[in-house]
mmCIF file of C-alpha atoms in Angstrom:
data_model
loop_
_atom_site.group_PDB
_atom_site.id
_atom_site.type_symbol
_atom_site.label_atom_id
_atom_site.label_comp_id
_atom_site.label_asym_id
_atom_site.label_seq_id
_atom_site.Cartn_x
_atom_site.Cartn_y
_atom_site.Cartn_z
ATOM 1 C CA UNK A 1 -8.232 -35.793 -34.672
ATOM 2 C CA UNK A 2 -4.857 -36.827 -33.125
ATOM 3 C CA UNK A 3 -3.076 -33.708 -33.660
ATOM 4 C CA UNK A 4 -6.128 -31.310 -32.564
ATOM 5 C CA UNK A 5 -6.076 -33.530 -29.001
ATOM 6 C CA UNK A 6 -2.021 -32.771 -29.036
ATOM 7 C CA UNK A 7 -3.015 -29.342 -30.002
ATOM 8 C CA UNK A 8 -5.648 -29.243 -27.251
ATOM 9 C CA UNK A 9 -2.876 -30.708 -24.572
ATOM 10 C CA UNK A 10 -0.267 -28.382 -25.498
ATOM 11 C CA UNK A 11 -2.555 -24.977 -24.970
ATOM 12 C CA UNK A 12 -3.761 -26.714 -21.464
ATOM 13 C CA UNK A 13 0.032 -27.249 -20.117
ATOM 14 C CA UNK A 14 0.924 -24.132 -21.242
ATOM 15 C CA UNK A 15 -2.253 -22.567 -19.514
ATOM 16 C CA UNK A 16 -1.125 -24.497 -16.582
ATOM 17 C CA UNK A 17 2.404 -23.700 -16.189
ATOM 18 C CA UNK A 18 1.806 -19.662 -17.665
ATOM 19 C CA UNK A 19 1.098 -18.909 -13.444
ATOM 20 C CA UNK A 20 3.895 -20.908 -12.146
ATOM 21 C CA UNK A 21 6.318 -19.281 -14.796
ATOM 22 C CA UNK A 22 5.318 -15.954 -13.786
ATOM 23 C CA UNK A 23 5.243 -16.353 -10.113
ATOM 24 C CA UNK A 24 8.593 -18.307 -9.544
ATOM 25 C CA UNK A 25 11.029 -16.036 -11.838
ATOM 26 C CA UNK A 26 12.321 -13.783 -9.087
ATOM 27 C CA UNK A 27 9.367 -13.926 -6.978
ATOM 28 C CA UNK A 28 7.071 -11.604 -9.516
ATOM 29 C CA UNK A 29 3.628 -12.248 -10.358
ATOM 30 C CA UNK A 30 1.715 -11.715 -13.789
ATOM 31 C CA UNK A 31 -0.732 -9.289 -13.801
ATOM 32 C CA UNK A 32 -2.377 -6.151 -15.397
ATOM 33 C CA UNK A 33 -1.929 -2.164 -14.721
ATOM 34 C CA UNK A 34 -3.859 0.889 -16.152
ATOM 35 C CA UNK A 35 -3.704 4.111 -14.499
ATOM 36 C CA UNK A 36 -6.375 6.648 -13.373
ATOM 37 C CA UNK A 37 -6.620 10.156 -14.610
ATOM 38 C CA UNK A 38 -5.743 13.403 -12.557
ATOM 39 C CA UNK A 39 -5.038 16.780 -12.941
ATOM 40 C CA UNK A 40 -1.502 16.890 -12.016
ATOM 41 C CA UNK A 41 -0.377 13.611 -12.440
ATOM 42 C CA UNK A 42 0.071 13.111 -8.657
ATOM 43 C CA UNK A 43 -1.987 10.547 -6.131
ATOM 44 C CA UNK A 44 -5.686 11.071 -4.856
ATOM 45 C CA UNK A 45 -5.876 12.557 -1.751
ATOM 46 C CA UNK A 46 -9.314 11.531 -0.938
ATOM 47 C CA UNK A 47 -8.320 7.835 -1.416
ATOM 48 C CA UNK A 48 -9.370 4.442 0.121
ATOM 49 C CA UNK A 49 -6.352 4.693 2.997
ATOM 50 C CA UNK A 50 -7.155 7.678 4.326
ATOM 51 C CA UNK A 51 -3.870 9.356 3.720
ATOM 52 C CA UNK A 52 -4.969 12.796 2.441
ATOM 53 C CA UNK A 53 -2.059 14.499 1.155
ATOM 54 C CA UNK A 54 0.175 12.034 2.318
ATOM 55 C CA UNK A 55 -0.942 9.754 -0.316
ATOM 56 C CA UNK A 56 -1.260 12.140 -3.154
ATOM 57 C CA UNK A 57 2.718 12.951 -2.735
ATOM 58 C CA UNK A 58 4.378 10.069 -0.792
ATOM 59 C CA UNK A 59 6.941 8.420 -2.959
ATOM 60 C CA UNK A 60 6.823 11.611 -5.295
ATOM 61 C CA UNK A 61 3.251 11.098 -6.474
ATOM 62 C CA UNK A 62 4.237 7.351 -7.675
ATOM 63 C CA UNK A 63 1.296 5.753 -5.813
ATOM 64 C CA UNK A 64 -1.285 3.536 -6.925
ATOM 65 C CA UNK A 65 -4.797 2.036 -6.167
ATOM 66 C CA UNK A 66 -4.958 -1.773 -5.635
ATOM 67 C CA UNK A 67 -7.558 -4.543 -5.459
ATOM 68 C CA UNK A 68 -6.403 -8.120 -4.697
ATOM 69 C CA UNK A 69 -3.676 -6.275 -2.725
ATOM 70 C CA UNK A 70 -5.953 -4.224 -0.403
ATOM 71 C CA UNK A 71 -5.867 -6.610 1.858
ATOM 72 C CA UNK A 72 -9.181 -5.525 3.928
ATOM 73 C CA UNK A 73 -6.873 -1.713 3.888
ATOM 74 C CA UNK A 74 -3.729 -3.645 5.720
ATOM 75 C CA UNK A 75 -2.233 -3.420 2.378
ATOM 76 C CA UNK A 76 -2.295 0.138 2.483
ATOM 77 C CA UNK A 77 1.209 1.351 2.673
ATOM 78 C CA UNK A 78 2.479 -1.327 1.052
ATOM 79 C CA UNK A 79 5.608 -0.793 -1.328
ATOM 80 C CA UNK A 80 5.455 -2.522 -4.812
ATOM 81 C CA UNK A 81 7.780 -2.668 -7.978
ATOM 82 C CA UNK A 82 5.883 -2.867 -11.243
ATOM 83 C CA UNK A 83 7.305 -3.413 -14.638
ATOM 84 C CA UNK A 84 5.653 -3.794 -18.331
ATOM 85 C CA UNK A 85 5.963 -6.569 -20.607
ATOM 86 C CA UNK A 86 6.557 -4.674 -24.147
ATOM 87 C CA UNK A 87 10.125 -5.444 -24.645
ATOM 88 C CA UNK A 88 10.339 -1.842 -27.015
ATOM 89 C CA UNK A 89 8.775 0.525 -24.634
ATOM 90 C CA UNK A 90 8.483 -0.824 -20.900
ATOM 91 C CA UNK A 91 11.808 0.210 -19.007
ATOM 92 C CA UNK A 92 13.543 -2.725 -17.550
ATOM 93 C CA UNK A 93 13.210 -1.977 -13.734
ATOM 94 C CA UNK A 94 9.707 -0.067 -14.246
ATOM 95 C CA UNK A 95 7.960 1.930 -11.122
ATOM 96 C CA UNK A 96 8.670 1.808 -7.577
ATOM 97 C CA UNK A 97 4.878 2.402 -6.041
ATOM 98 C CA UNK A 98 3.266 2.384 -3.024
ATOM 99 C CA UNK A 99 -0.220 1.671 -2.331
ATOM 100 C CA UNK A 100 -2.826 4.301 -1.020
ATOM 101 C CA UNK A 101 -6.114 3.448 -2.316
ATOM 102 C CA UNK A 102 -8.670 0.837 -3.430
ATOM 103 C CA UNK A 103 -9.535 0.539 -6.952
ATOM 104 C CA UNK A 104 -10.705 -2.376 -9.692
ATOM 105 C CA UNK A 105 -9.879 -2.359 -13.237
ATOM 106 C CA UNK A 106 -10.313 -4.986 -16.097
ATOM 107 C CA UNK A 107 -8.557 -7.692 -14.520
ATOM 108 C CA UNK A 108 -5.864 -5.064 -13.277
ATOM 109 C CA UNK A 109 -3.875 -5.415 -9.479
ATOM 110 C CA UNK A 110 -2.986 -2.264 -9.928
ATOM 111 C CA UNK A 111 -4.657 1.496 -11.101
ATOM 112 C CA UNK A 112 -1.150 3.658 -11.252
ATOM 113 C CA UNK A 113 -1.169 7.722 -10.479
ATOM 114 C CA UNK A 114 -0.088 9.172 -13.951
ATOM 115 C CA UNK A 115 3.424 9.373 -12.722
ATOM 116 C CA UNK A 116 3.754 5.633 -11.826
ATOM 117 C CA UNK A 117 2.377 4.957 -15.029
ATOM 118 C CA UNK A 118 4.788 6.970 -17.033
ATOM 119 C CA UNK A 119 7.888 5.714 -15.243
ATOM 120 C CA UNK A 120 7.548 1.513 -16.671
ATOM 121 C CA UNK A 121 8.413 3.648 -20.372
ATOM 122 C CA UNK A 122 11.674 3.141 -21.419
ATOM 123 C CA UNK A 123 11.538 7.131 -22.233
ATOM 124 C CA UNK A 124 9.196 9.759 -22.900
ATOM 125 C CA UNK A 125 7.852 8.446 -26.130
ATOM 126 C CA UNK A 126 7.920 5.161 -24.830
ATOM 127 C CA UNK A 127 5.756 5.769 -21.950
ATOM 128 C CA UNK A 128 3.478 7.845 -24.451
ATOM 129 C CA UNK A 129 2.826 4.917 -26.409
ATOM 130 C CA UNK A 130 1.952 2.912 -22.977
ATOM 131 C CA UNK A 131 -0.548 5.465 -21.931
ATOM 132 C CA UNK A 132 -2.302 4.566 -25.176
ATOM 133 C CA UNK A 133 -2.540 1.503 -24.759
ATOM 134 C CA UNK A 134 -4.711 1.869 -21.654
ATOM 135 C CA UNK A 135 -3.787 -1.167 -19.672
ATOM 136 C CA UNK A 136 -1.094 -3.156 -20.152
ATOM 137 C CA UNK A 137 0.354 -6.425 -18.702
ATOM 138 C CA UNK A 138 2.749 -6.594 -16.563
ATOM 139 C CA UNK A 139 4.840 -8.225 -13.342
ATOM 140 C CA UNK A 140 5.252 -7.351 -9.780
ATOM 141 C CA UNK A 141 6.795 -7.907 -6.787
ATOM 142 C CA UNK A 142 6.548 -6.256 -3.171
ATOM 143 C CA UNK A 143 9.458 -4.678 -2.018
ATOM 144 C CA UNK A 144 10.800 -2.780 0.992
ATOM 145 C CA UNK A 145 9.415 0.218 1.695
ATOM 146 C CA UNK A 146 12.414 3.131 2.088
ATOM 147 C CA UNK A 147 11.102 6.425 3.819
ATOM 148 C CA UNK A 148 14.743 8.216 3.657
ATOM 149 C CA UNK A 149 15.548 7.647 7.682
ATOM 150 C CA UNK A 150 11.705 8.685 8.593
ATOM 151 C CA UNK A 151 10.398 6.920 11.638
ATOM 152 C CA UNK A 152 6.882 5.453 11.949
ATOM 153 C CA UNK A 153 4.436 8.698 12.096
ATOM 154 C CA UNK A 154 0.847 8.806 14.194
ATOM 155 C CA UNK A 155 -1.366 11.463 13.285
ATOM 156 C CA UNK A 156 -4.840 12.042 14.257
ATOM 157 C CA UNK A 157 -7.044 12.094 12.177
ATOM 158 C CA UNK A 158 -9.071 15.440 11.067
ATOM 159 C CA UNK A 159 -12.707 13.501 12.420
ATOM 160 C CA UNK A 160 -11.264 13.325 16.237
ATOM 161 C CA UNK A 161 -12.826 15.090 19.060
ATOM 162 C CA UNK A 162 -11.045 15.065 22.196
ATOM 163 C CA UNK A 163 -11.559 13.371 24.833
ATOM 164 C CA UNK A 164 -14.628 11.455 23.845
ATOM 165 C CA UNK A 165 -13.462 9.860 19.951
ATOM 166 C CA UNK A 166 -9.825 9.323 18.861
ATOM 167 C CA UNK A 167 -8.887 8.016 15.314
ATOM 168 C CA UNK A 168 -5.297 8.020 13.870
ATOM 169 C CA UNK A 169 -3.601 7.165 10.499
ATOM 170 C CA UNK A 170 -0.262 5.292 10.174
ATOM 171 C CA UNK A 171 2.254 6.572 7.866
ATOM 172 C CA UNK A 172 5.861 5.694 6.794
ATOM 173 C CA UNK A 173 5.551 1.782 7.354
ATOM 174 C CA UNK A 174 9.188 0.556 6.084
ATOM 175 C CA UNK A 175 10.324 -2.720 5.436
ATOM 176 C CA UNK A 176 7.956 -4.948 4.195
ATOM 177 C CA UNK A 177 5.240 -4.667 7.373
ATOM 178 C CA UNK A 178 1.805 -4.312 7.122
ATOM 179 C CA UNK A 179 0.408 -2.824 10.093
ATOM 180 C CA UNK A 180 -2.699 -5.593 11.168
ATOM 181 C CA UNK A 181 -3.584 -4.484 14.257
ATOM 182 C CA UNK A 182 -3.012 -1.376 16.755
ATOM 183 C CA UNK A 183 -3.873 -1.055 20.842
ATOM 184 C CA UNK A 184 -3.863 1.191 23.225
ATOM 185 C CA UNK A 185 -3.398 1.167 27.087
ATOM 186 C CA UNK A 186 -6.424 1.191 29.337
ATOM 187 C CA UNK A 187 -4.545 2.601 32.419
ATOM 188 C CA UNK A 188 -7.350 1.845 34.690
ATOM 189 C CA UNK A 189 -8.128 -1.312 33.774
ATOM 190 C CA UNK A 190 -4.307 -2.441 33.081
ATOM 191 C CA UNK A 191 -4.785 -3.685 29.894
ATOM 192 C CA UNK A 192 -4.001 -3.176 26.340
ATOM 193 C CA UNK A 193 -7.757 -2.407 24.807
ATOM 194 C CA UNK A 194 -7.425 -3.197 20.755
ATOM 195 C CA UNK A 195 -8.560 0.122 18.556
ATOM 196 C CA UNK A 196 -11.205 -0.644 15.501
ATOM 197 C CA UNK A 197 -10.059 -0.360 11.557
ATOM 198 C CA UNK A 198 -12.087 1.901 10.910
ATOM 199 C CA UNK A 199 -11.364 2.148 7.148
ATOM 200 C CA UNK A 200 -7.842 1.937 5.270
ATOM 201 C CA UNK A 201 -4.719 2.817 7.665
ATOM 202 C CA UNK A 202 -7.279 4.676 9.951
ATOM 203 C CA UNK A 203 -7.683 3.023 13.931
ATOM 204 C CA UNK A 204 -10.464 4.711 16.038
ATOM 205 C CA UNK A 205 -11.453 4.657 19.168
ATOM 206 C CA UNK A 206 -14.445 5.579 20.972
ATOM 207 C CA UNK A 207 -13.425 7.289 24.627
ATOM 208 C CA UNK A 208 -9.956 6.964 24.791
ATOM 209 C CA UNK A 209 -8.104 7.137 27.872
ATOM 210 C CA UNK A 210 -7.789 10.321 29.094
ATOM 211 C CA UNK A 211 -4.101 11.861 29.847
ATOM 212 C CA UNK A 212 -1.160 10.359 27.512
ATOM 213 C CA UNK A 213 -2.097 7.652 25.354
ATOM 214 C CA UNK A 214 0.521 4.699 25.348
ATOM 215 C CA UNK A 215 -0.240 2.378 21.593
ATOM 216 C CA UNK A 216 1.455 -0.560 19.900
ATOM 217 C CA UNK A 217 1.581 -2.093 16.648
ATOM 218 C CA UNK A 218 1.047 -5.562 15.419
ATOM 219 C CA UNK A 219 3.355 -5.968 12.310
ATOM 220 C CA UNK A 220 3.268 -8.908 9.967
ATOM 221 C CA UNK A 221 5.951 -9.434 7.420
ATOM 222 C CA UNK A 222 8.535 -11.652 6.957
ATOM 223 C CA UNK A 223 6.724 -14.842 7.719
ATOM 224 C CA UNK A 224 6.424 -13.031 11.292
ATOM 225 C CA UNK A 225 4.404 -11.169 13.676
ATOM 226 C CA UNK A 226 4.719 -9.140 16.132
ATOM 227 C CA UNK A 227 3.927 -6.002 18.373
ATOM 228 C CA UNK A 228 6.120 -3.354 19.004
ATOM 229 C CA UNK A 229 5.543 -0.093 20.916
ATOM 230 C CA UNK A 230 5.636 3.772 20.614
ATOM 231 C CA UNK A 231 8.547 5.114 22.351
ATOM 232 C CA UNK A 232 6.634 8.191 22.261
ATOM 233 C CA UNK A 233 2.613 8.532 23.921
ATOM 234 C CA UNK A 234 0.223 10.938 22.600
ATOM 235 C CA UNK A 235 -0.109 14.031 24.605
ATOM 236 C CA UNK A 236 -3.309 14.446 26.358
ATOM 237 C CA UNK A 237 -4.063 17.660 24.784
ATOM 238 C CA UNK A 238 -3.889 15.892 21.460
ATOM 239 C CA UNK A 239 -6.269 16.957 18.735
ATOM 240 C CA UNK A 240 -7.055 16.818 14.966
ATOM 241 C CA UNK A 241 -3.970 16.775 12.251
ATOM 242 C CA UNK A 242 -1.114 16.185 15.467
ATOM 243 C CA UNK A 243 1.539 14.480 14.548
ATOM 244 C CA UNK A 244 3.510 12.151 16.843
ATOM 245 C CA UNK A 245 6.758 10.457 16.049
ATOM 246 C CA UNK A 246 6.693 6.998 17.276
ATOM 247 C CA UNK A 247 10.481 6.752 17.308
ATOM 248 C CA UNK A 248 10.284 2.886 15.281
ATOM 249 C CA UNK A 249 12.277 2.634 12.727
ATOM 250 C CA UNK A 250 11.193 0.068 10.341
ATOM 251 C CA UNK A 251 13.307 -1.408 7.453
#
C-alpha cells in the first residue's frame, strides 16, 4: 500500500510540473498539431481571417488554422514557430507559420497547411512518416513576424460598397502585434469613431466618411499598447480589392 501511494505521488508531481517544464524551457508551450488536407499543399483561401489569397500563400503556403490562439480573430496574423517531439524524424527548428484561420482538432493548437506540416520532418521521409501519424505533439512559441521590408497593407474588402459600407482587411502585421482595435476619423464630428470586427482581420463600417478616410491602429504586443496612424488615407474613390500602403513599418 505504501509504495502504490509513492507511486500515486510521483505520477501527480510529475503531472504537475509536465506544464511548467514545457512552458518555461525557452518560452515554448506543449501542445498538439495535425494538419488539414488540400489540393496543393498551400493555405485556405476561404479561411476564418478573411485573407483570401493572402492567406493561402503568405509565408509560402506555411500557414495554419488555430484555436486557443484565435484570440476572438486578433490572433490572426500572428507568427508562430512549431517543432515535433520525435527525436528521429521532427527537424530541430521545425516550421515557421503564421496564422490565418480558425480550426479545432483533438486537443491540437494548431491544424498546419500541408507545407507547414511537412517542414517539422527532419527530411522527406521523415516528414512522410509524420504525416502518418496524423497528429503529433509538439512545442511552440510566437515569434516575430518578418514580411521582407513590406509595410502594413489596407485593402478593402471585396463586400464594400462605396460610400454607404466600408470593410477592410489588415495584412503584413510584423513584430509580434496583434492588431485589437482600428478607428477612423469622423471629420465632422472631430472625433476618432472606432470600426466593428466584423470577423477575423476584417473592420467594417457602416457610412464612412465621405472624401479621404484618415484610420489608426491599436497594437498590443510587448506587454504594450498602443495606436499608431496611417501615413497614408484612403482615397475617396476607394472601392473593392484597393490596396493602400499605410507606410508603418512594424518589426
Amino acid at each position: 500500500m505504501e509504495l502504490n501511494f509513492k507511486h500515486q505521488l510521483g505520477l501527480l508531481c510529475v503531472t504537475l510540473l509536465l506544464p511548467v517544464l514545457c512552458t518555461s524551457q525557452d518560452s515554448f508551450t506543449c501542445s498538439r498539431a495535425t494538419y488539414y488536407g488540400s489540393p496543393d499543399c498551400y493555405g485556405n483561401p476561404r479561411g476564418a481571417c478573411g485573407f483570401g489569397e493572402y492567406g493561402k500563400t503568405v509565408n509560402d503556403g506555411n500557414v495554419a488554422g488555430v484555436s486557443w490562439l484565435w484570440k476572438n480573430g486578433s490572433g490572426c496574423g500572428a507568427c508562430y514557430q512549431v517543432r515535433c517531439k520525435i527525436p528521429q524524424f521532427c527537424d530541430d527548428y521545425g516550421a515557421y507559420v503564421v496564422v490565418t484561420d480558425y480550426g479545432e482538432g483533438d486537443r491540437t493548437d494548431f491544424i498546419m497547411s500541408p507545407r507547414a506540416y511537412s517542414r517539422l520532418g527532419r527530411n522527406a521521409d521523415a516528414s512522410a512518416e509524420l504525416f502518418k501519424y496524423g497528429v503529433v505533439d509538439v512545442e511552440y512559441r510566437r515569434v516575430p513576424c518578418r514580411y521582407g521590408g513590406n509595410n502594413l497593407l489596407v485593402k478593402v474588402n471585396e463586400h464594400s460598397r462605396n460610400p454607404h459600407y466600408l470593410a477592410i482587411l489588415i495584412l503584413y502585421v510584423g513584430g509580434t502585434y496583434d492588431v485589437t482595435a482600428v478607428e477612423l476619423w469622423q471629420e465632422d464630428c472631430q472625433e476618432w469613431r472606432r470600426m466593428r470586427r466584423a470577423f477575423g482581420t476584417v473592420f467594417d463600417a457602416e457610412n464612412p466618411p465621405r472624401g479621404d478616410i484618415k484610420l489608426r491602429f491599436q497594437l498590443s504586443g510587448n506587454a504594450e499598447q498602443y495606436w499608431v496612424q496611417s501615413k497614408n488615407v484612403i482615397s475617396s474613390d476607394w472601392e473593392a480589392g484597393a490596396v493602400y500602403d499605410s507606410e508603418i513599418q512594424l518589426g
